[in-house]
Amino acid sequence: MFTSNKKKVYFSGMLDDANKVIWDLEFKKFTAMNEREVVRRELDQANQYLPNAKNDDEKKAVEARIESIKTELEAIDGTVLGAPPSKLLPDGAVGIDNKLKEWVNRREYIKAFIKSI
């Protein structure tokens, strides 16, 4: 009985840690999505400005900025959703969403194990 109690205490602590990791990942996703919205608005503004460019040099500069913003959006999306290896992410990215799913599953296994003790 004493050993079982120690196990429950240990795995209850593990469950608490898993919850904290999940909360941290949820916060990271929240901040990334807010950052994405700011960048997306910047893209909208650049796209709206493009037809009003005064000369070819200005048009080329705006087009280059649009491509840069698109690359930034792609990086944010890769951080949240995950991505296969690419020029932008040579090692690929697991993604916050995938990590969240893994930790939620792990939390459920820990809960089930605590009940079985």
Short mmCIF file of C-alpha atoms in Angstrom, two decimals:
data_model
loop_
_atom_site.label_atom_id
_atom_site.label_comp_id
_atom_site.label_asym_id
_atom_site.label_seq_id
_atom_site.Cartn_x
_atom_site.Cartn_y
_atom_site.Cartn_z
CA MET A 1 0.00 0.00 0.00
CA PHE A 2 2.82 2.39 0.87
CA THR A 3 4.49 1.83 -2.52
CA SER A 4 1.19 2.40 -4.30
CA ASN A 5 0.77 5.72 -2.50
CA LYS A 6 4.26 6.80 -3.53
CA LYS A 7 3.46 5.88 -7.13
CA LYS A 8 0.27 7.94 -7.08
CA VAL A 9 2.11 10.93 -5.66
CA TYR A 10 4.87 10.56 -8.27
CA PHE A 11 2.48 10.19 -11.20
CA SER A 12 0.24 12.96 -9.89
CA GLY A 13 3.30 15.20 -10.07
CA MET A 14 3.95 13.94 -13.59
CA LEU A 15 0.33 14.76 -14.48
CA ASP A 16 0.81 18.27 -13.10
CA ASP A 17 3.97 18.66 -15.21
CA ALA A 18 2.13 17.46 -18.32
CA ASN A 19 -0.60 20.03 -17.71
CA LYS A 20 2.03 22.76 -17.41
CA VAL A 21 3.63 21.74 -20.70
CA ILE A 22 0.21 21.78 -22.37
CA TRP A 23 -0.52 25.24 -20.99
CA ASP A 24 2.88 26.46 -22.19
CA LEU A 25 2.23 25.10 -25.69
CA GLU A 26 -1.22 26.69 -25.76
CA PHE A 27 0.39 30.01 -24.86
CA LYS A 28 3.03 29.61 -27.57
CA LYS A 29 0.33 28.90 -30.13
CA PHE A 30 -1.66 31.93 -28.96
CA THR A 31 1.33 34.25 -29.32
CA ALA A 32 2.29 32.78 -32.70
CA MET A 33 -1.23 33.24 -34.03
CA ASN A 34 -1.29 36.85 -32.80
CA GLU A 35 2.06 37.47 -34.47
CA ARG A 36 0.70 35.87 -37.65
CA GLU A 37 -2.27 38.23 -37.65
CA VAL A 38 0.02 41.26 -37.39
CA VAL A 39 2.13 39.99 -40.29
CA ARG A 40 -0.96 39.15 -42.35
CA ARG A 41 -2.23 42.72 -41.93
CA GLU A 42 1.15 43.97 -43.10
CA LEU A 43 0.77 41.78 -46.19
CA ASP A 44 -2.68 43.19 -46.85
CA GLN A 45 -1.32 46.73 -46.62
CA ALA A 46 1.54 45.97 -48.99
CA ASN A 47 -0.84 44.35 -51.49
CA GLN A 48 -3.12 47.40 -51.32
CA TYR A 49 -0.18 49.74 -51.86
CA LEU A 50 1.27 47.83 -54.84
CA PRO A 51 -1.13 49.24 -57.50
CA ASN A 52 -0.29 52.76 -56.27
CA ALA A 53 3.49 52.37 -56.64
CA LYS A 54 4.84 55.47 -58.38
CA ASN A 55 7.58 53.84 -60.47
CA ASP A 56 9.21 50.51 -61.30
CA ASP A 57 11.76 50.75 -58.49
CA GLU A 58 9.06 51.34 -55.91
CA LYS A 59 6.97 48.53 -57.39
CA LYS A 60 9.94 46.13 -57.22
CA ALA A 61 10.61 47.12 -53.60
CA VAL A 62 6.99 46.49 -52.62
CA GLU A 63 6.95 43.15 -54.47
CA ALA A 64 10.15 42.13 -52.67
CA ARG A 65 8.57 43.11 -49.34
CA ILE A 66 5.47 41.07 -50.18
CA GLU A 67 7.63 38.00 -50.85
CA SER A 68 9.47 38.58 -47.58
CA ILE A 69 6.19 38.80 -45.68
CA LYS A 70 4.93 35.61 -47.33
CA THR A 71 8.11 33.84 -46.21
CA GLU A 72 7.53 35.11 -42.68
CA LEU A 73 3.94 33.81 -42.73
CA GLU A 74 5.17 30.45 -44.00
CA ALA A 75 7.64 30.24 -41.10
CA ILE A 76 4.95 31.04 -38.54
CA ASP A 77 2.62 28.46 -40.09
CA GLY A 78 5.41 25.90 -39.97
CA THR A 79 5.97 26.64 -36.30
CA VAL A 80 2.30 26.12 -35.48
CA LEU A 81 1.21 23.45 -37.95
CA GLY A 82 4.51 21.72 -38.58
CA ALA A 83 6.23 21.42 -41.92
CA PRO A 84 8.31 19.00 -43.96
CA PRO A 85 11.94 19.91 -44.65
CA SER A 86 12.24 22.86 -47.02
CA LYS A 87 14.58 25.71 -47.92
CA LEU A 88 13.05 27.77 -45.14
CA LEU A 89 13.06 24.92 -42.58
CA PRO A 90 15.88 22.51 -43.56
CA ASP A 91 15.08 20.16 -40.66
CA GLY A 92 11.34 20.58 -41.01
CA ALA A 93 9.22 21.41 -37.99
CA VAL A 94 7.15 19.26 -35.66
CA GLY A 95 4.72 22.07 -34.96
CA ILE A 96 3.05 23.27 -31.82
CA ASP A 97 -0.23 21.55 -32.77
CA ASN A 98 1.50 18.16 -33.03
CA LYS A 99 3.27 18.68 -29.72
CA LEU A 100 -0.04 19.60 -28.10
CA LYS A 101 -1.67 16.40 -29.36
CA GLU A 102 1.25 14.32 -28.06
CA TRP A 103 1.10 15.90 -24.62
CA VAL A 104 -2.69 15.62 -24.39
CA ASN A 105 -2.39 11.90 -25.22
CA ARG A 106 0.40 11.51 -22.68
CA ARG A 107 -1.73 13.24 -20.05
CA GLU A 108 -4.59 10.82 -20.71
CA TYR A 109 -2.25 7.84 -20.33
CA ILE A 110 -0.96 9.23 -17.05
CA LYS A 111 -4.53 9.70 -15.78
CA ALA A 112 -5.41 6.16 -16.77
CA PHE A 113 -2.31 4.79 -15.09
CA ILE A 114 -3.04 6.67 -11.86
CA LYS A 115 -6.52 5.14 -11.80
CA SER A 116 -5.04 1.68 -12.30
CA ILE A 117 -2.70 1.97 -9.30
#
